Coordinates of C-alpha atoms in Angstrom, one line a residue:
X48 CA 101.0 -68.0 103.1
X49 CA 102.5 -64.7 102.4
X50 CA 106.1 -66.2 102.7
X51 CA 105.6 -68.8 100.5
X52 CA 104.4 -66.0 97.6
X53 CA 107.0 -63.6 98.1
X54 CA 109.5 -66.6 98.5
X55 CA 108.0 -68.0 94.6
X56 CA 108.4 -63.7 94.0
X57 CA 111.8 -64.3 94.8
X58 CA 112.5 -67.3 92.8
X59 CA 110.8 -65.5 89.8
X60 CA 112.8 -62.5 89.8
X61 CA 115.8 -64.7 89.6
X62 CA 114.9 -66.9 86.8
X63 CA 113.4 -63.7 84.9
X64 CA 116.9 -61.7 85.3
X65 CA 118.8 -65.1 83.6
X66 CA 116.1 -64.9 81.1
X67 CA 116.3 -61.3 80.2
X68 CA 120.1 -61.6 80.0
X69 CA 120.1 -64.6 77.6
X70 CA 117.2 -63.0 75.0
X71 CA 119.2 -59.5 74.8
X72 CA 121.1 -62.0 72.5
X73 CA 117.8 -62.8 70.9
X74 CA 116.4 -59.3 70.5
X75 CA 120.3 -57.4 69.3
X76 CA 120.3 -60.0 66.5
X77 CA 117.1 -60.0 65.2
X78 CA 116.9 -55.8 65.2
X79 CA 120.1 -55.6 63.3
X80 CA 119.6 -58.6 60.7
X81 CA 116.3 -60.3 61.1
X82 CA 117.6 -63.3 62.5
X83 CA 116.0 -65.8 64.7
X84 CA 119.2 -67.4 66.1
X85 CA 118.0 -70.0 67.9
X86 CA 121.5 -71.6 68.3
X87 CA 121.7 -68.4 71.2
X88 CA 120.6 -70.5 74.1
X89 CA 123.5 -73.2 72.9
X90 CA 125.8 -70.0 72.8
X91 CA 124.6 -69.5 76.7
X92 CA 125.3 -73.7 77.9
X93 CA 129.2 -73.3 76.0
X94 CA 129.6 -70.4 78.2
X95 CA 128.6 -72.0 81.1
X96 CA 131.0 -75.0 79.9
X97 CA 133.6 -72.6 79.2
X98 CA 133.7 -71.0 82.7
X99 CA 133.9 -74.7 84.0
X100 CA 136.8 -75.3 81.9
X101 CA 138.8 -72.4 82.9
X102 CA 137.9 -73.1 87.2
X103 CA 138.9 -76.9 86.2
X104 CA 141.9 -77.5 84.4
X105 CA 143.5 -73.6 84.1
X106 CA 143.0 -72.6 87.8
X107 CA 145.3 -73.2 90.6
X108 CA 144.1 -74.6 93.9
X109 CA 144.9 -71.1 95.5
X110 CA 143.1 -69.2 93.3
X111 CA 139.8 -71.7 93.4
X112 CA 139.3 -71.6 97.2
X113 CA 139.2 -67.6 96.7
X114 CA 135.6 -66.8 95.1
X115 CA 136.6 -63.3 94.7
X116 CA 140.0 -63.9 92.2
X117 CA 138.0 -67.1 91.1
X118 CA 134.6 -65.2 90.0
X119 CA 136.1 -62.8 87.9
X120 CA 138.2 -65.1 85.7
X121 CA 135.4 -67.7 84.9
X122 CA 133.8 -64.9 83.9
X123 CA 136.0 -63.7 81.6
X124 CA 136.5 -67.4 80.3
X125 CA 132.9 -67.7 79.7
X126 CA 132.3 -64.6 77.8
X127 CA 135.4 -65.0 75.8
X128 CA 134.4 -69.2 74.4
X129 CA 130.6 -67.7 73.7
X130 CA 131.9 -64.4 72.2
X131 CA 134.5 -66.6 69.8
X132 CA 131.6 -69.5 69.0
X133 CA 129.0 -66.6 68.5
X134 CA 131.3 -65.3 65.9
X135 CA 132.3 -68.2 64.3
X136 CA 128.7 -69.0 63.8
X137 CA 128.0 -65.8 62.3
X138 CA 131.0 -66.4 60.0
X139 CA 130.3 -69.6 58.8
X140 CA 126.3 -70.2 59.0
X141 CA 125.0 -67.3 58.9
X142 CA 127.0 -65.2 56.2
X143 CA 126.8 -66.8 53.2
X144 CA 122.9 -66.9 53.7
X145 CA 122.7 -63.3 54.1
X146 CA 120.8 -62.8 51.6
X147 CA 118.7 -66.1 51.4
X148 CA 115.3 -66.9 52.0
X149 CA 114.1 -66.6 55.2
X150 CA 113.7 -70.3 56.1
X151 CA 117.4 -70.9 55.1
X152 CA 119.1 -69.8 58.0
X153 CA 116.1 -70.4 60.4
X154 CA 116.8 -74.3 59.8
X155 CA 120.8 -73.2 59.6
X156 CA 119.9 -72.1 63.3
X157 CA 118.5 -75.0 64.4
X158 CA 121.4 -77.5 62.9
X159 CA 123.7 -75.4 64.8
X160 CA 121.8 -75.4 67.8
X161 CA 122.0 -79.6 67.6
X162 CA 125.7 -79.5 66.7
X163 CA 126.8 -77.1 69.2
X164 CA 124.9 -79.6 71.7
X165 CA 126.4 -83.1 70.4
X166 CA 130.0 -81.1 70.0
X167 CA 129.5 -80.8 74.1
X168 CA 128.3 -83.8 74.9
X169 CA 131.0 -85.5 72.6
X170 CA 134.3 -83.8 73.7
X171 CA 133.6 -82.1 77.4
X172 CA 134.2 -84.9 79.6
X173 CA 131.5 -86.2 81.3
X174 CA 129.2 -84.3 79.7
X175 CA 126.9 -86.6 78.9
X176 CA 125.0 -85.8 82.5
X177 CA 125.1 -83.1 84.7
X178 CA 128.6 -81.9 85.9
X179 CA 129.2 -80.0 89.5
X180 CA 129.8 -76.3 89.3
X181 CA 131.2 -74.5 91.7
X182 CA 130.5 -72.0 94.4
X183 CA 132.1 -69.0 92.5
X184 CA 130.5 -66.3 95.2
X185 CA 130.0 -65.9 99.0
X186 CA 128.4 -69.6 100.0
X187 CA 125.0 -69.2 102.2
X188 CA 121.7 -67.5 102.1
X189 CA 120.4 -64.1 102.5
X190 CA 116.9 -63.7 104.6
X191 CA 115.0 -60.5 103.5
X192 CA 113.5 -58.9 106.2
X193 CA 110.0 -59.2 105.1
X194 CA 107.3 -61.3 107.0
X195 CA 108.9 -64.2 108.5
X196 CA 112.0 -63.6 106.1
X197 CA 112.5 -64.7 102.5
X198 CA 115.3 -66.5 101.2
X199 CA 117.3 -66.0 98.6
X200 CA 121.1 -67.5 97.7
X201 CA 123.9 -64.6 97.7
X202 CA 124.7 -66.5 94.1
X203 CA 121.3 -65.6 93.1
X204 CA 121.5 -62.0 94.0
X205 CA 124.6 -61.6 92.4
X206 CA 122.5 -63.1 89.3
X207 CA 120.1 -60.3 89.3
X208 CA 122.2 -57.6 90.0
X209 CA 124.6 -58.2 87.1
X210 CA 121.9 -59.0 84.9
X211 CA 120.1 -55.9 85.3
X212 CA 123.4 -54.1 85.6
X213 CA 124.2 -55.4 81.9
X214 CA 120.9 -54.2 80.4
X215 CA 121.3 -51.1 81.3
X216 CA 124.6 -50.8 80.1
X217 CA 123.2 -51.9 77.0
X218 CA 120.6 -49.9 76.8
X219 CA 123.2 -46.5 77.8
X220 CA 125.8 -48.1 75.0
X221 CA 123.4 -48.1 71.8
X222 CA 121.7 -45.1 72.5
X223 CA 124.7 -42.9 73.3
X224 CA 127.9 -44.0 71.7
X225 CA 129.2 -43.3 68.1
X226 CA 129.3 -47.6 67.4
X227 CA 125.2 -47.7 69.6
X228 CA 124.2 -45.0 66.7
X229 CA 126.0 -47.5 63.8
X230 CA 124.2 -50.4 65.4
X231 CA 120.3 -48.7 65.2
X232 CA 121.3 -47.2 61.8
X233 CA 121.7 -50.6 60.3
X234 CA 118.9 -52.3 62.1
X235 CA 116.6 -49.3 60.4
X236 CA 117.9 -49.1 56.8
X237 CA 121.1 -51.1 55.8
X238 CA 121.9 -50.1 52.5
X239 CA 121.6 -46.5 53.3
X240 CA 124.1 -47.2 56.9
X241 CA 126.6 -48.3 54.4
X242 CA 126.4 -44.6 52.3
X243 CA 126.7 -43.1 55.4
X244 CA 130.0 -44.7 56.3
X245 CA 128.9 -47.5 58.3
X246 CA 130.3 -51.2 57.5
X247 CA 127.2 -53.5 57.9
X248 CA 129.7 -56.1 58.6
X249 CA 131.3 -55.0 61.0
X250 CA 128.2 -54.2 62.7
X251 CA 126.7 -57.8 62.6
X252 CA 129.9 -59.2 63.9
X253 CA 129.8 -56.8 66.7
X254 CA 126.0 -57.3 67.5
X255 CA 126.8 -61.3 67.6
X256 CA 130.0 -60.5 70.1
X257 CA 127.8 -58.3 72.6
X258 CA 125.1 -61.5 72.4
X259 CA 127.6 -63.9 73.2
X260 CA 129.6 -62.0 76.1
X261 CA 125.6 -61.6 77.7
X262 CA 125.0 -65.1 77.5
X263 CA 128.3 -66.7 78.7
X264 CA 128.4 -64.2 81.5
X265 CA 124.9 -65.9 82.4
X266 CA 125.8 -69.2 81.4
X267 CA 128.8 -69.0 84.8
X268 CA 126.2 -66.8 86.8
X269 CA 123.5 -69.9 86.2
X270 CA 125.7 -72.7 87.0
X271 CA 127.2 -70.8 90.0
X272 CA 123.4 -70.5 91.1
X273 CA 122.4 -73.9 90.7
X274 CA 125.7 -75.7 91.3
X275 CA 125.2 -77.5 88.5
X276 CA 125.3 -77.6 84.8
X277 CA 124.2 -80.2 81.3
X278 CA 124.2 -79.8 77.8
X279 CA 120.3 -79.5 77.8
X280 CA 120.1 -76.1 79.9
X281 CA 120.7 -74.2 76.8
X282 CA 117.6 -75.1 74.8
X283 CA 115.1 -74.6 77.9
X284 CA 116.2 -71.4 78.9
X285 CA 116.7 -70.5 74.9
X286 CA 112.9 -71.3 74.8
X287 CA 112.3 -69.2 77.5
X288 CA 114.6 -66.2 76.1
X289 CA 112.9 -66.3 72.6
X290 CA 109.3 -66.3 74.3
X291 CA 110.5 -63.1 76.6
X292 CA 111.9 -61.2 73.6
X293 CA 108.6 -62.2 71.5
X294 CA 106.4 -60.9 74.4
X295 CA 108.5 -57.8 75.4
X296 CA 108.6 -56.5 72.0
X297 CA 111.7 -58.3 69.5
X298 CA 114.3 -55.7 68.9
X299 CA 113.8 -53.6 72.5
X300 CA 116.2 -54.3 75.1
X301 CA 113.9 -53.0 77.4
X302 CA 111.0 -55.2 76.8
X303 CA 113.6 -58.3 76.4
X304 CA 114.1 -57.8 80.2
X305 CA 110.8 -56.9 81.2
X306 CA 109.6 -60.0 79.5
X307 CA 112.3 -62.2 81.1
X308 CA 110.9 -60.7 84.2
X309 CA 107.5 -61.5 83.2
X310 CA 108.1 -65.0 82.4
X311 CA 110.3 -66.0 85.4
X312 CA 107.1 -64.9 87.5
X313 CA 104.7 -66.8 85.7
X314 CA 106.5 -70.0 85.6
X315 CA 107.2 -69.5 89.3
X316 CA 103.7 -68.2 90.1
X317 CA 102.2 -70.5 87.8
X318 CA 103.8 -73.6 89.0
X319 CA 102.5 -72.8 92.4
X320 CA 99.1 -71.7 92.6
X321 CA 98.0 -72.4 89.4
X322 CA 95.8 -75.6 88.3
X323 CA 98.4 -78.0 87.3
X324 CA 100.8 -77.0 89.5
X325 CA 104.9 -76.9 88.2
X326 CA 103.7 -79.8 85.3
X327 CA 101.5 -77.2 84.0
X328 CA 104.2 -73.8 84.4
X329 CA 105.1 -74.5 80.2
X330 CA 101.1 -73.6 79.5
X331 CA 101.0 -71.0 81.7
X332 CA 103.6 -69.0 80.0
X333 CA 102.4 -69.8 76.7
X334 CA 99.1 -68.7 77.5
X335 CA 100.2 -65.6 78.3
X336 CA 102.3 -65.2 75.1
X337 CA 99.0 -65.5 73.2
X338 CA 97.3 -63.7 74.7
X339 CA 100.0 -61.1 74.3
X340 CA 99.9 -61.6 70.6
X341 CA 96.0 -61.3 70.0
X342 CA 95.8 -57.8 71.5
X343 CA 99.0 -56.5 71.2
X344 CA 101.2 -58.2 68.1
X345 CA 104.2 -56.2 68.4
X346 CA 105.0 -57.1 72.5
X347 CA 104.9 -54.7 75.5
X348 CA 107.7 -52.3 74.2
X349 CA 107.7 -53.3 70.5
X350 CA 106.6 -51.0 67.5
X351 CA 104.1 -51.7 65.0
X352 CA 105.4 -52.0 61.7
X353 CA 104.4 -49.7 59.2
X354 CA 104.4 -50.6 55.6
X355 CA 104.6 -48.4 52.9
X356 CA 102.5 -49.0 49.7

């Protein structure tokens, strides 16, 4: 039924614009410092937690029942607790193993992905199962004019609209400002950045603060979608973010959306007219990512390494 594909189409595009927002995180911090952080999809669940905060215990009753005053501010909430755990993170687990071998902050990573979880599920009441998250945009559903219509949530076209509005602004902030050029300057040669007057430091923290606004304005965005939210979203839909950035090319903003895309229509596509149905969407997406990486290592949009002798 053509409904039911574009209506999976739909769903896909939706998914992939969450994805692509969340690995931007992934791709910024491994093109300036090499970094796998895959404590970034926990950065995306505080986010979501932190919005929830702010709409629960800061928010007056007049304010909640007005989407449009309420939006905004759990927005800003979100951003601000990932941006501040983000940067902690970079502070304390990252830093003093600058300069360590590679697997030493690749495990850091992961502890803090685990504590960062626990530290939720611990202190945020109730959060040891799903907690209700409010409508934070116009209630209802939009029907596309296409076929016999298509339906799509007004929360979830807010979701891809602000998601691809954020990657481009992205993409227009490092290539044209004065800090975009400091950024791509350290990502290509560090030592010689600093000669030229740039503070690698300063830099890093940045890149980890742009990361963590991305994902905790998706972390608000997704639980406004779904209504819902659990300290387990943040390692599924991290998964997801690191397999998009692998696949669009790590360190290209670009190909971190246009693989979010890619695997938000795979897993939706997959899990519906696929063999296996949605139990098989996981292998679907990974097949792709193989594939991918046998005939084209460095992703869609990524370059291919050149090393000098």
């Amino acid at each position: 039924m053509l409904s039911t594909l574009l209506s999976q189409i739909v769903n896909g595009l939706v998914l992939g614009s969450l994805i692509g927002l969340i690995a931007l995180g992934y791709t910024m911090v491994y093109g300036i410092i090499q970094l796998i952080n895959f404590a970034h999809g926990e950065i995306f669940m505080v986010g979501a937690y932190g919005g929830l905060a702010m709409f629960t215990y800061l928010l007056p009753t007049f304010v909640q029942q007005r989407w449009y005053l309420a939006l905004p501010l759990l927005l800003i909430a979100g951003a601000a607790v990932a941006m501040g755990v983000a940067v902690a993170m970079e502070r304390f687990a990252y830093r003093p193993l600058r300069h360590a071998p590679r697997l030493a902050p690749l495990i850091t990573a992961l502890g803090v992905s685990v504590a960062l979880q626990e530290a939720v599920r611990v202190f945020y009441p109730g959060a040891t199962s799903a907690i209700p998250f409010p409508t934070v945009f116009v209630p209802g559903t939009w029907l596309i004019p296409i076929g016999d219509g298509v339906p799509i949530k007004y929360s979830g076209v807010l979701l891809v609209v602000v998601s691809l509005a954020l990657a481009v602004g992205l993409q227009l902030f490092i290539e044209r400002s004065r800090t975009g050029r400091a950024m791509r300057a350290t990502a290509q040669d560090r030592d010689v950045a600093r000669l030229m007057g740039v503070d690698p430091d300063r830099v890093i923290v940045l890149t980890f603060v742009l990361g963590g606004a991305l994902a905790g304005i998706g972390g608000v965005l997704y639980g406004g979608y779904l209504n819902n939210i659990n300290i387990d979203m943040g390692f599924q839909n991290g998964i997801f973010a690191f397999t998009a950035a692998v696949l669009g090319g790590i360190g290209s903003i670009r190909g971190a959306v246009v693989g979010g895309l890619a695997i938000g229509l795979i897993k939706s596509l997959g899990g519906q007219y696929l063999p296996g149905g949605s139990a098989y969407d996981y292998v679907w997406i990974f097949v792709v990512l193989i594939a991918v990486l046998v005939f084209r290592p460095q992703g869609f949009f990524g370059e291919t390494e050149r090393v000098r002798a």
